[in-house]
Coordinates of C-alpha atoms and ligand atoms in Angstrom, one line a residue:
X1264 CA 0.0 0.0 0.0
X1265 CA 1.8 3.3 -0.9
X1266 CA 0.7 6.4 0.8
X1267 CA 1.9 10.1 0.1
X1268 CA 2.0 12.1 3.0
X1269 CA -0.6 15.4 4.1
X1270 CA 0.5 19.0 2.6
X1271 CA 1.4 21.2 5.9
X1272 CA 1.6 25.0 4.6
X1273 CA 4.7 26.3 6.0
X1274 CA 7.9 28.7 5.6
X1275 CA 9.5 27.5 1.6
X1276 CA 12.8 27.8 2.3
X1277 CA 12.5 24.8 4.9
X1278 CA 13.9 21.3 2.8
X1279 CA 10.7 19.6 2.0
X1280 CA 10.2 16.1 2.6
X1281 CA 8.4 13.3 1.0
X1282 CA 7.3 9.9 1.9
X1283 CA 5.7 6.5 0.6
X1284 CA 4.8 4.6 2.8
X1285 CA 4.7 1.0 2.2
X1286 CA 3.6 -2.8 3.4
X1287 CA 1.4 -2.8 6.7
X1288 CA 0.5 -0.5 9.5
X1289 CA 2.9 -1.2 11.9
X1290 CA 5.2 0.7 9.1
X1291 CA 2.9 3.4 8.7
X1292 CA 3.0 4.0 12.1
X1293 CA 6.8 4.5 11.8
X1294 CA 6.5 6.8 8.7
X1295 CA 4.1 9.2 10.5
X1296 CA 6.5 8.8 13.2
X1297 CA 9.4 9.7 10.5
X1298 CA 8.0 12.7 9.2
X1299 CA 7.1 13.9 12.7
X1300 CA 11.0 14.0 13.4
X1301 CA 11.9 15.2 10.1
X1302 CA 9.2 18.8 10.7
X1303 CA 10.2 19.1 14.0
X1304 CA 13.4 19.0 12.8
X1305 CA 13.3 21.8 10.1
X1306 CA 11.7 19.9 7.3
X1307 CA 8.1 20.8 5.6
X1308 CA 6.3 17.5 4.7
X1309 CA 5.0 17.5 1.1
X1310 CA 2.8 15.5 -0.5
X1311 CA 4.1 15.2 -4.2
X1312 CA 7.5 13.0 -4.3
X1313 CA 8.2 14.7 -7.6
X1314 CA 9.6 18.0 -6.5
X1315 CA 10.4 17.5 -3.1
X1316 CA 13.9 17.5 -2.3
X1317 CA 14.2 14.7 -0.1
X1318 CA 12.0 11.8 -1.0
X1319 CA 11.7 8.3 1.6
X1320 CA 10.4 5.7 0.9
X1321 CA 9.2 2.8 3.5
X1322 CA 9.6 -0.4 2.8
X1323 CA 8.6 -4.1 3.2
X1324 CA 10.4 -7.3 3.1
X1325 CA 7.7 -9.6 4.5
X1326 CA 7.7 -11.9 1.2
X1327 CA 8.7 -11.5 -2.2
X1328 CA 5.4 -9.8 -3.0
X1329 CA 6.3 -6.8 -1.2
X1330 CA 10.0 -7.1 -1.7
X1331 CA 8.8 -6.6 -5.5
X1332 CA 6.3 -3.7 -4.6
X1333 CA 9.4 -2.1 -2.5
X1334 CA 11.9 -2.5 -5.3
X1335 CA 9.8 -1.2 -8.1
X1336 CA 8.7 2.0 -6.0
X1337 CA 12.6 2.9 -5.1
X1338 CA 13.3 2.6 -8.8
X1339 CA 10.8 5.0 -9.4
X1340 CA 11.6 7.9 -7.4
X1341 CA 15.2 7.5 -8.4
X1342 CA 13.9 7.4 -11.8
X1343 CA 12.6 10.9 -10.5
X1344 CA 16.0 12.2 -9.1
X1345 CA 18.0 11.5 -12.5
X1346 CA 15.6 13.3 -14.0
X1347 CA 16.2 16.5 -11.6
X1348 CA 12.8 15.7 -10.2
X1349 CA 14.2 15.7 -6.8
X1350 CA 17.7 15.8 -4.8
X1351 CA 18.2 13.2 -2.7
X1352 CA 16.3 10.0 -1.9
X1353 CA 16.4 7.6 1.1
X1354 CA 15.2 4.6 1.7
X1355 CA 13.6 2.8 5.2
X1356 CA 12.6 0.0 6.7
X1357 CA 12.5 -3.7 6.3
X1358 CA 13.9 -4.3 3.3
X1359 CA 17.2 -2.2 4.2
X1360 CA 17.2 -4.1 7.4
X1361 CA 17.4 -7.1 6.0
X1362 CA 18.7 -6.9 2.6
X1363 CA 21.7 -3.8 3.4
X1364 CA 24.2 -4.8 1.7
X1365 CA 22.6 -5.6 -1.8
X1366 CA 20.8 -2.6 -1.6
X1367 CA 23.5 -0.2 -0.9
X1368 CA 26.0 -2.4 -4.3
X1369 CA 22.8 -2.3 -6.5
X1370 CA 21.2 1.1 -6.1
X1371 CA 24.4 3.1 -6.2
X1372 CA 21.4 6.3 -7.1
X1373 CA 20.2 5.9 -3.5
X1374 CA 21.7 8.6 -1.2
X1375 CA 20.5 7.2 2.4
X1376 CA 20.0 4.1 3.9
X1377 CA 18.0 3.1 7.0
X1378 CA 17.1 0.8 8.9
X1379 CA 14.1 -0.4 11.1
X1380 CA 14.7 1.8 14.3
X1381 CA 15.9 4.8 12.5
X1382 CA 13.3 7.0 14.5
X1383 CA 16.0 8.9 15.9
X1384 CA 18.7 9.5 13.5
X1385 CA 16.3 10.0 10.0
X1386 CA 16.5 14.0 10.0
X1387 CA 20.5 13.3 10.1
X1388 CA 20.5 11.4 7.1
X1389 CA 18.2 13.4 5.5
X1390 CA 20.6 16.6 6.2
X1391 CA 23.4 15.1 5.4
X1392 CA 22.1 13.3 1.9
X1393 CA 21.0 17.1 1.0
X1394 CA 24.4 17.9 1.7
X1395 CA 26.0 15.7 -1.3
X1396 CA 27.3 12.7 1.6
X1397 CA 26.0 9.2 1.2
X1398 CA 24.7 7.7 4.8
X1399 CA 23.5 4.5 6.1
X1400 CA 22.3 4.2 9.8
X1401 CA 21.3 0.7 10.6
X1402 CA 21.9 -1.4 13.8
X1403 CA 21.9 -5.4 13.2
X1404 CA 19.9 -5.7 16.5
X1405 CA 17.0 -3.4 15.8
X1406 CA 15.5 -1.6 19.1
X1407 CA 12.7 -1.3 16.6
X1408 CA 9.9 0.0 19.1
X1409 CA 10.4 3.8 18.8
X1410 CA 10.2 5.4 22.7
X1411 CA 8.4 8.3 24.6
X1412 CA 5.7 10.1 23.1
X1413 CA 7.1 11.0 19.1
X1414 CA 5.1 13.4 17.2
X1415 CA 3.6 11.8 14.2
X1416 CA 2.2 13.4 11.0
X1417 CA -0.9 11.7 9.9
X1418 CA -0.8 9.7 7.1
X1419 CA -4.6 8.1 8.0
X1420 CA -7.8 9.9 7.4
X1421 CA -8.2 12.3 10.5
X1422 CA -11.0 10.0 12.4
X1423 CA -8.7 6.8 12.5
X1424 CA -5.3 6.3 13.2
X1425 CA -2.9 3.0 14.7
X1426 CA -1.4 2.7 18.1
X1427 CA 1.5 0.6 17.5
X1428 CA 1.7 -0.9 21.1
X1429 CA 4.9 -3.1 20.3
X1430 CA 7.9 -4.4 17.7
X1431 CA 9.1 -7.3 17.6
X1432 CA 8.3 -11.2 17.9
X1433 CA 9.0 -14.4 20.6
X1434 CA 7.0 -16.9 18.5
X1435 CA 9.1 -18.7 15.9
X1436 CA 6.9 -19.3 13.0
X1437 CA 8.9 -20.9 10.7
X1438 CA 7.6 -19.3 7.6
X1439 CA 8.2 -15.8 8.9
X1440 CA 11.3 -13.4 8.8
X1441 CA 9.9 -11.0 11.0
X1442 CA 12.1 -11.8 13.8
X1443 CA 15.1 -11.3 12.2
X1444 CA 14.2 -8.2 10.5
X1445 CA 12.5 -6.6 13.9
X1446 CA 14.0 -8.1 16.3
X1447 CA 12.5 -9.6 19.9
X1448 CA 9.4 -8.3 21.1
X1449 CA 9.4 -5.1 22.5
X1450 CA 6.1 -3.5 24.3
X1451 CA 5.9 0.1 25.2
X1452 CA 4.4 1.3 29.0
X1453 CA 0.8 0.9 29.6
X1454 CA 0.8 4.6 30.7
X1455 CA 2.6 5.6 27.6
X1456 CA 0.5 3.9 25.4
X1457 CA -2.5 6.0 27.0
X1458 CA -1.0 9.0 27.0
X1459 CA -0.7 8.3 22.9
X1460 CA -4.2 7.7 22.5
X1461 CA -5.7 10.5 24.5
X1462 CA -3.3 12.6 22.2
X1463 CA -4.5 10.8 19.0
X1464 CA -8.2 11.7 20.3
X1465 CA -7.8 15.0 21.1
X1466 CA -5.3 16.3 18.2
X1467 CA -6.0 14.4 15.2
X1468 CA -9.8 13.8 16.1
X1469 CA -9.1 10.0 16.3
X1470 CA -12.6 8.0 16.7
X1471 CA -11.5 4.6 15.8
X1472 CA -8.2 3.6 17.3
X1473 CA -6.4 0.6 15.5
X1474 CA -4.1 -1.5 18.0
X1475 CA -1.4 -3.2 16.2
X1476 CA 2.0 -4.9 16.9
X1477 CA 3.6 -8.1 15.0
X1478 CA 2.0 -10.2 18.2
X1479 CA -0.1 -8.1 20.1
X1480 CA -1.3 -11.4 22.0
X1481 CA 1.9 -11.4 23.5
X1482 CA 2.2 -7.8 24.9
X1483 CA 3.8 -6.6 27.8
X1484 CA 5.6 -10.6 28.0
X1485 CA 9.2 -8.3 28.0
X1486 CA 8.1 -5.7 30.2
X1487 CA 5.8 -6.9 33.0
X1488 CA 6.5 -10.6 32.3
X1489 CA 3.2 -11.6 31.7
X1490 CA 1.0 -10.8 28.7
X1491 CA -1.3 -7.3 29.3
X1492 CA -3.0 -6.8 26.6
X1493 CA -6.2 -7.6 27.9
X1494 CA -5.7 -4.5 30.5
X1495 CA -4.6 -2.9 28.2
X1496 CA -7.4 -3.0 25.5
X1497 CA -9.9 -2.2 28.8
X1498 CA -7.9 0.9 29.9
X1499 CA -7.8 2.3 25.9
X1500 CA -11.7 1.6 26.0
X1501 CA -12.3 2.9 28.8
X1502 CA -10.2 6.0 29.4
X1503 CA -8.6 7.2 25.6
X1504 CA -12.1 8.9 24.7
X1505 CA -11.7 7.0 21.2
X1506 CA -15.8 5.9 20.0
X1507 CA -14.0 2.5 18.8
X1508 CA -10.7 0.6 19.9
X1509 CA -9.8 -2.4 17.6
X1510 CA -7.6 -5.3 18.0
X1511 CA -5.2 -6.5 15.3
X1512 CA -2.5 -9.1 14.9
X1513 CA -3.8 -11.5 18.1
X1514 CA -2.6 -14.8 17.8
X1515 CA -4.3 -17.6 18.6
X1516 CA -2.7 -19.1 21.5
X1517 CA -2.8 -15.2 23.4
X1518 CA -6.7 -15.2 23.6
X1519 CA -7.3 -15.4 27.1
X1520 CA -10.4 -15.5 28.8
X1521 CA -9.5 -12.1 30.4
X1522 CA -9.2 -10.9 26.7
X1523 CA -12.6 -12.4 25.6
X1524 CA -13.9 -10.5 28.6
X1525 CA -12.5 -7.5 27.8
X1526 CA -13.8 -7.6 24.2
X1527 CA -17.0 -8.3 25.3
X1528 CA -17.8 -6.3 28.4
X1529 CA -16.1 -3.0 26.9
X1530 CA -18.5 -0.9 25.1
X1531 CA -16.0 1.0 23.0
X1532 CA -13.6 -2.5 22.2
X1533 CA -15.0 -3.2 18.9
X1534 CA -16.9 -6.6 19.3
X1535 CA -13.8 -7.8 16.1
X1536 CA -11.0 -9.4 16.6
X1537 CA -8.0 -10.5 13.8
X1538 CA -6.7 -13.6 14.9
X1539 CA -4.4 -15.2 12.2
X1540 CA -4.9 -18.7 12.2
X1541 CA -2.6 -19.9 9.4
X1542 CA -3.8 -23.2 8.5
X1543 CA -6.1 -25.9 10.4
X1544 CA -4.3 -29.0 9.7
X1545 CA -2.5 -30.6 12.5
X1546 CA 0.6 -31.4 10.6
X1547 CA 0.8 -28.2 8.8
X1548 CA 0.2 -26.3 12.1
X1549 CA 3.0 -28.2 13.5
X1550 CA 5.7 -27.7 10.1
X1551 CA 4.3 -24.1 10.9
X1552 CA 5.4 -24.3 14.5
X1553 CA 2.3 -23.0 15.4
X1554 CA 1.9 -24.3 18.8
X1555 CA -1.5 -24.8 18.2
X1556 CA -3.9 -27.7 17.6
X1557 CA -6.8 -27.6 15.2
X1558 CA -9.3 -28.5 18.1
X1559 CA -7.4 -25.8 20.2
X1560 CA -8.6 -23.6 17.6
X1561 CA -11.9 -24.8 17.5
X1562 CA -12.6 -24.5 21.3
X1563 CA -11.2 -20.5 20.8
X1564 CA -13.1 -19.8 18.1
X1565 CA -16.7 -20.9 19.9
X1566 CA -15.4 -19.7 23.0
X1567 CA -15.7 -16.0 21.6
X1568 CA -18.5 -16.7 19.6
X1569 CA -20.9 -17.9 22.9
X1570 CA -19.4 -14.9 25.0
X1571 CA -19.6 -12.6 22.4
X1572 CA -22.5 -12.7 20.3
X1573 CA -22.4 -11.2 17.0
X1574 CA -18.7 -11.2 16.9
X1575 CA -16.5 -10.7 13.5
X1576 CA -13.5 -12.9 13.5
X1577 CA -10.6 -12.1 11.0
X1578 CA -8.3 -14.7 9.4
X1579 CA -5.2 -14.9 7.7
X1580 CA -4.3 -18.5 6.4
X1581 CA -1.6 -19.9 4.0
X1582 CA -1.7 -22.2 1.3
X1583 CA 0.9 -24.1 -0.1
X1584 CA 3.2 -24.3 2.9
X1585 CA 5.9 -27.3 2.2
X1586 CA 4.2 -30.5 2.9
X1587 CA 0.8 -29.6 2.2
X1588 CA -1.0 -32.5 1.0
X1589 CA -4.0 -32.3 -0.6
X1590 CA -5.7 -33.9 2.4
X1591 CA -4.4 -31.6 4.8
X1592 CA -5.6 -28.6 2.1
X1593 CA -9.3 -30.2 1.9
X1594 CA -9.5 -30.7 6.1
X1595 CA -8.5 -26.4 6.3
X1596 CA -11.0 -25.8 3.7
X1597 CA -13.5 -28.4 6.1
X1598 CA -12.6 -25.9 9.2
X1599 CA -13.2 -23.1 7.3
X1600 CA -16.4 -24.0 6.7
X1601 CA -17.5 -24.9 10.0
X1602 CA -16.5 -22.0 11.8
X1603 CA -17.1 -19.5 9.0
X1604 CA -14.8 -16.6 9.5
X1605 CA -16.5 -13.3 8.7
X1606 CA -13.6 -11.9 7.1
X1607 CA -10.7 -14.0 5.6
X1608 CA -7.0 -12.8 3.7
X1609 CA -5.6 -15.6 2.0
X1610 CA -2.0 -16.3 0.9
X1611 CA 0.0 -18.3 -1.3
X1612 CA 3.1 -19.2 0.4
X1613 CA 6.3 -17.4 -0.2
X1614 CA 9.7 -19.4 0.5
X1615 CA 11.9 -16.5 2.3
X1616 CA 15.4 -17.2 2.9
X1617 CA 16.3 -16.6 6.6
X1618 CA 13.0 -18.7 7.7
X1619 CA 13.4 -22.0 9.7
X1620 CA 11.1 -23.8 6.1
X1621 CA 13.5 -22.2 3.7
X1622 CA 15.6 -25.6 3.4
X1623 CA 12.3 -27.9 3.5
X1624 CA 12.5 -30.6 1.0
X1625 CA 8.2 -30.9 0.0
X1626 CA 8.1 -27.1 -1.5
X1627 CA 4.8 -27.1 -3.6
X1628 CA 4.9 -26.4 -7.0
X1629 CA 3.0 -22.9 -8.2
X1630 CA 0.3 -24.2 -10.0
X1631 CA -1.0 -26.2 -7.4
X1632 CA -0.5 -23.9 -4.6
X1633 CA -1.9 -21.2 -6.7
X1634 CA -5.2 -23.8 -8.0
X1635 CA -6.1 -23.7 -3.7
X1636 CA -5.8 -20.3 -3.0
X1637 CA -8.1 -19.5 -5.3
X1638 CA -10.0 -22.9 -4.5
X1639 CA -9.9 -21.4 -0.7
X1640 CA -11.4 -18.3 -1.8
X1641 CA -14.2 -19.1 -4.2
X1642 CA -15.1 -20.9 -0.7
X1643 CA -14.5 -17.6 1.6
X1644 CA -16.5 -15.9 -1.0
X1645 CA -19.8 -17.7 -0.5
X1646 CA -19.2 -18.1 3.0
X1647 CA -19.3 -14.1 2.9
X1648 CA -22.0 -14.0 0.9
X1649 CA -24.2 -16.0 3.5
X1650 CA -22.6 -14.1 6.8
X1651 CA -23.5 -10.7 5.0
X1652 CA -27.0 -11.7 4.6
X1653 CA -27.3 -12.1 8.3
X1654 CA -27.7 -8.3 8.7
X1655 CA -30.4 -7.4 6.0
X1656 CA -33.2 -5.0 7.8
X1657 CA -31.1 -4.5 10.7
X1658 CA -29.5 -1.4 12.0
X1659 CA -25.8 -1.1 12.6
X1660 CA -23.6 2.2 13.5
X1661 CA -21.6 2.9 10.7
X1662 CA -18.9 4.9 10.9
X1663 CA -18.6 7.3 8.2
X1664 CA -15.0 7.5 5.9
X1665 CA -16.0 9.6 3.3
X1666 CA -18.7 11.5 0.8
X1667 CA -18.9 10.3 -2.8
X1668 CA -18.4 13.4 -4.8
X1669 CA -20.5 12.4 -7.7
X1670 CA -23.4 12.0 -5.3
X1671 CA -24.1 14.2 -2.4
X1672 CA -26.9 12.3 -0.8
X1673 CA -24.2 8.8 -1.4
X1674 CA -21.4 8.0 2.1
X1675 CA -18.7 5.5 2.0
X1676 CA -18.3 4.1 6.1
X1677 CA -17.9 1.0 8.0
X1678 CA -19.1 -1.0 10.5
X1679 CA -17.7 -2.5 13.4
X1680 CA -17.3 -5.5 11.6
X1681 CA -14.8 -3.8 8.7
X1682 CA -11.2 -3.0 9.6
X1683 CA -10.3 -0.1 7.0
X1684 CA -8.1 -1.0 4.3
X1685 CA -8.5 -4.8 4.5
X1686 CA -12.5 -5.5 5.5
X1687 CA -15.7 -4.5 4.0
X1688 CA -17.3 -1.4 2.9
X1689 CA -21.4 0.0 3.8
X1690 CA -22.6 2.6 0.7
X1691 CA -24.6 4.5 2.9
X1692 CA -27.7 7.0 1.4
X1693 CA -28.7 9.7 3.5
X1694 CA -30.8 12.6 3.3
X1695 CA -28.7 14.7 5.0
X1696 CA -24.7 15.5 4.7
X1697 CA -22.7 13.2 6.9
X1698 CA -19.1 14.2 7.6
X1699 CA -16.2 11.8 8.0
X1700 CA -15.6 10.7 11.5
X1701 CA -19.4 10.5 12.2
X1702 CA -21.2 7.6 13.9
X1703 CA -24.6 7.2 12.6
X1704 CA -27.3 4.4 12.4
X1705 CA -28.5 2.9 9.4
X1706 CA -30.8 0.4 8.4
X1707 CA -29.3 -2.0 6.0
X1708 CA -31.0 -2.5 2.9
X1709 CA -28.9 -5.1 0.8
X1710 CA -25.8 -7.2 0.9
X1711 CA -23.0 -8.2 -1.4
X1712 CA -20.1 -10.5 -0.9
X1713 CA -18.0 -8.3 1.1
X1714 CA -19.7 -5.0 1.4
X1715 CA -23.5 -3.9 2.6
X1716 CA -25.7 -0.8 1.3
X1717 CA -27.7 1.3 3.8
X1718 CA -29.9 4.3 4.6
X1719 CA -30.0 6.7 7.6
X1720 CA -33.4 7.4 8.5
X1721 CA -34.2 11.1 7.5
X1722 CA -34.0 13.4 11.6
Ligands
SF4_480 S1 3.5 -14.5 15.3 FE1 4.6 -15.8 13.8 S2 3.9 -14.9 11.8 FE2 3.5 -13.4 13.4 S3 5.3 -12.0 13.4 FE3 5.6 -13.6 15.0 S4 6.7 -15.2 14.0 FE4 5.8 -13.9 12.4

């Protein structure tokens, strides 16, 4: 996902500073975090990359996917710069982390290179690139959970934004890199975390706050040596003055019954939660190391679903993984069915060097892999389909994103069912203007797949 960053009107001889922002929002987080440091450092955030004269760009190395995205975005902006487009261009994140070397023999057009935990060094590298000096700042073991209280420039719409509560992972999945690109898990201080949040509400306008970390399940392990995420999603609900708190990135084995308490005694916790499950095979889960059985699963997933009704679960799951027979691929596609996720991202999976089932013998071929994913989601789709139908004639809040221009009586929002970039959408008619950041109820009038149409009742 590329993002360009929010025009601030300020005094032109200040450097201006671009960014793109890509891969998830645990990096977006850091690039609002970024540009906050490079303005209070001097620099006037821009939002065209052509003409500014210091252009950064985020990146992702989670799996070759993104590692392409990443690649093909740097080539463009220094595509820009030998043009004269713009002076000097740097380049973040994961993929530097992990890839430095390469990146710094093959993109000799690159003037800056940083790491993961750059928070505090990125205005010196952006000075010092605008003064003609190549510079790479990157440590090999990350302390990739910024500290304190950063300013951030917003790179969401005004009336949501993420609160990354940690970096970092202790599970050992052994399809992921993220470890070795972020490091350990690292959670911030409850306190801090609020103190964030109240600011979020009261500066940027925040009503829906997005909680996010590569684990969150697992927060505050490091620092209070047990997991407190469960206070902590009470506490945001209870005291940030956000409308909606949301839970990301959970995984399975973290969902406590504190948690499931939390999420449903909470008025403002969003009755959602993304829990990743990967796959539902026992074997799979196991090559996965997972830590996690299918019926372990099972007894989670109906354990939120009888304590709190009319839940949305998210999914994540992989297809493909080395070894995957087609047995194991049919009994996922079995689970999947029987506990019918409400929202489901599929993937086809991506052999990265550095994870523990690079070396594994039983890699699947392409066209097989890629014949279940979309196997997997023709299934998802219906399933969908059916779960969407459940809320015809009822009336949900929906949280308004934005007006259609072409239409003035026609609102794009969300429920609390629909995360915002990865869930559902509700058209919303209404005979009145509705401004984004609004809560309003409407009566929902007819379902799709994925997304619902709705009307507010005229005042
Ligand atoms: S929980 Fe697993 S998949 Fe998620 S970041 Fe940690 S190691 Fe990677």
């Amino acid at each position: 996902m590329a993002v360009s960053c929010v025009t601030t009107p300020s005094d032109s001889l200040q450097p201006t500073v671009s960014l793109i922002s890509l891969g998830c929002p645990r990096t977006l987080v850091d690039s609002e975090v970024y540009l906050g440091r490079l303005k209070q450092h001097g620099f006037r955030p821009v939002e065209q990359v052509e003409g500014s004269d210091v252009a950064v760009i985020n990146t992702c190395s989670f799996i070759q996917e993104s590692i392409q995205e990443s690649i093909d975005a740097i080539l463009d902006v220094v595509e820009l710069k030998r043009r004269g487009k713009l002076k000097a261009v740097i380049v973040a994140g994961c993929l530097v982390q992990r890839f430095k070397e390469n990146l710094i023999k093959e993109l000799p057009e690159v003037d800056g290179f940083v790491g993961v935990d750059g928070f505090g060094q990125i205005e010196r590298v952006a000075r010092r690139v605008l003064a003609g000096k190549r510079r790479t700042w990157l440590r090999f073991r990350p302390a990739s959970m910024y500290q304190g209280l950063p300013p951030r420039v917003a790179l969401t719409d005004g009336h949501y934004a993420y609160l990354k509560i940690s970096e970092g992972c202790l599970k050992g999945c052994s399809f992921c890199v993220i470890p070795k690109i972020k490091g350990p898990l690292s959670s911030r201080p409850i306190e801090e975390l609020l103190d964030e949040a109240r600011r979020l509400v009261a500066e940027r306008g925040v009503q829906e706050l997005i909680v996010v970390g590569q684990d969150t399940s697992d927060y505050g392990v490091d620092r209070y040596g047990r997991p407190r995420i469960a206070q902590l999603l009470a506490d945001l609900g209870r005291s940030s003055g956000a409308a909606w708190v949301r839970l990301l990135y959970c995984h399975p084995r973290g969902v406590t019954p504190e948690l499931i308490e939390t999420i449903r005694d909470v008025p403002t916790v969003c009755k959602y939660l993304d829990m990743a499950i990967e796959h539902a095979d026992d074997e799979v889960l196991n090559r996965m190391n997972r830590g996690i059985t299918q019926a372990r699963l099972l007894e989670t997933i109906e354990a939120l679903r009888r304590q709190v009704p009319g839940i949305a679960l998210r999914t994540s799951v992989i297809v493909g993984f080395p070894g995957e027979t087609e047995e194991a691929f049919e009994r996922l596609c079995q689970f999947l069915q029987r506990v019918r996720f409400e929202r489901l991202g599929a993937f086809r999976y991506s052999n990265e060097e550095g994870s523990a089932a690079f070396r594994s013998a039983d890699q699947i071929p392409v066209p097989i892999a890629q014949d279940r994913y979309d196997r997997l989601m023709r299934l998802q789709q219906a399933i969908a389909k059916d779960v969407n139908q459940q809320w015809l004639g009822r009336t949900l809040e929906v949280l308004i994103d934005e007006a259609d221009p072409a239409d003035p009586t026609l609102f794009v929002g969300r429920t609390y069912a629909d995360c915002p970039e990865v869930d559902g959408t509700v058209y919303v008619t209404s005979p009145r203007p509705l401004h984004p950041g609004e809560l309003v109820p409407a009566r929902i009038t007819d379902t799709y797949e994925y997304d619902l149409v709705a009307s507010v009742e005229s005042a």
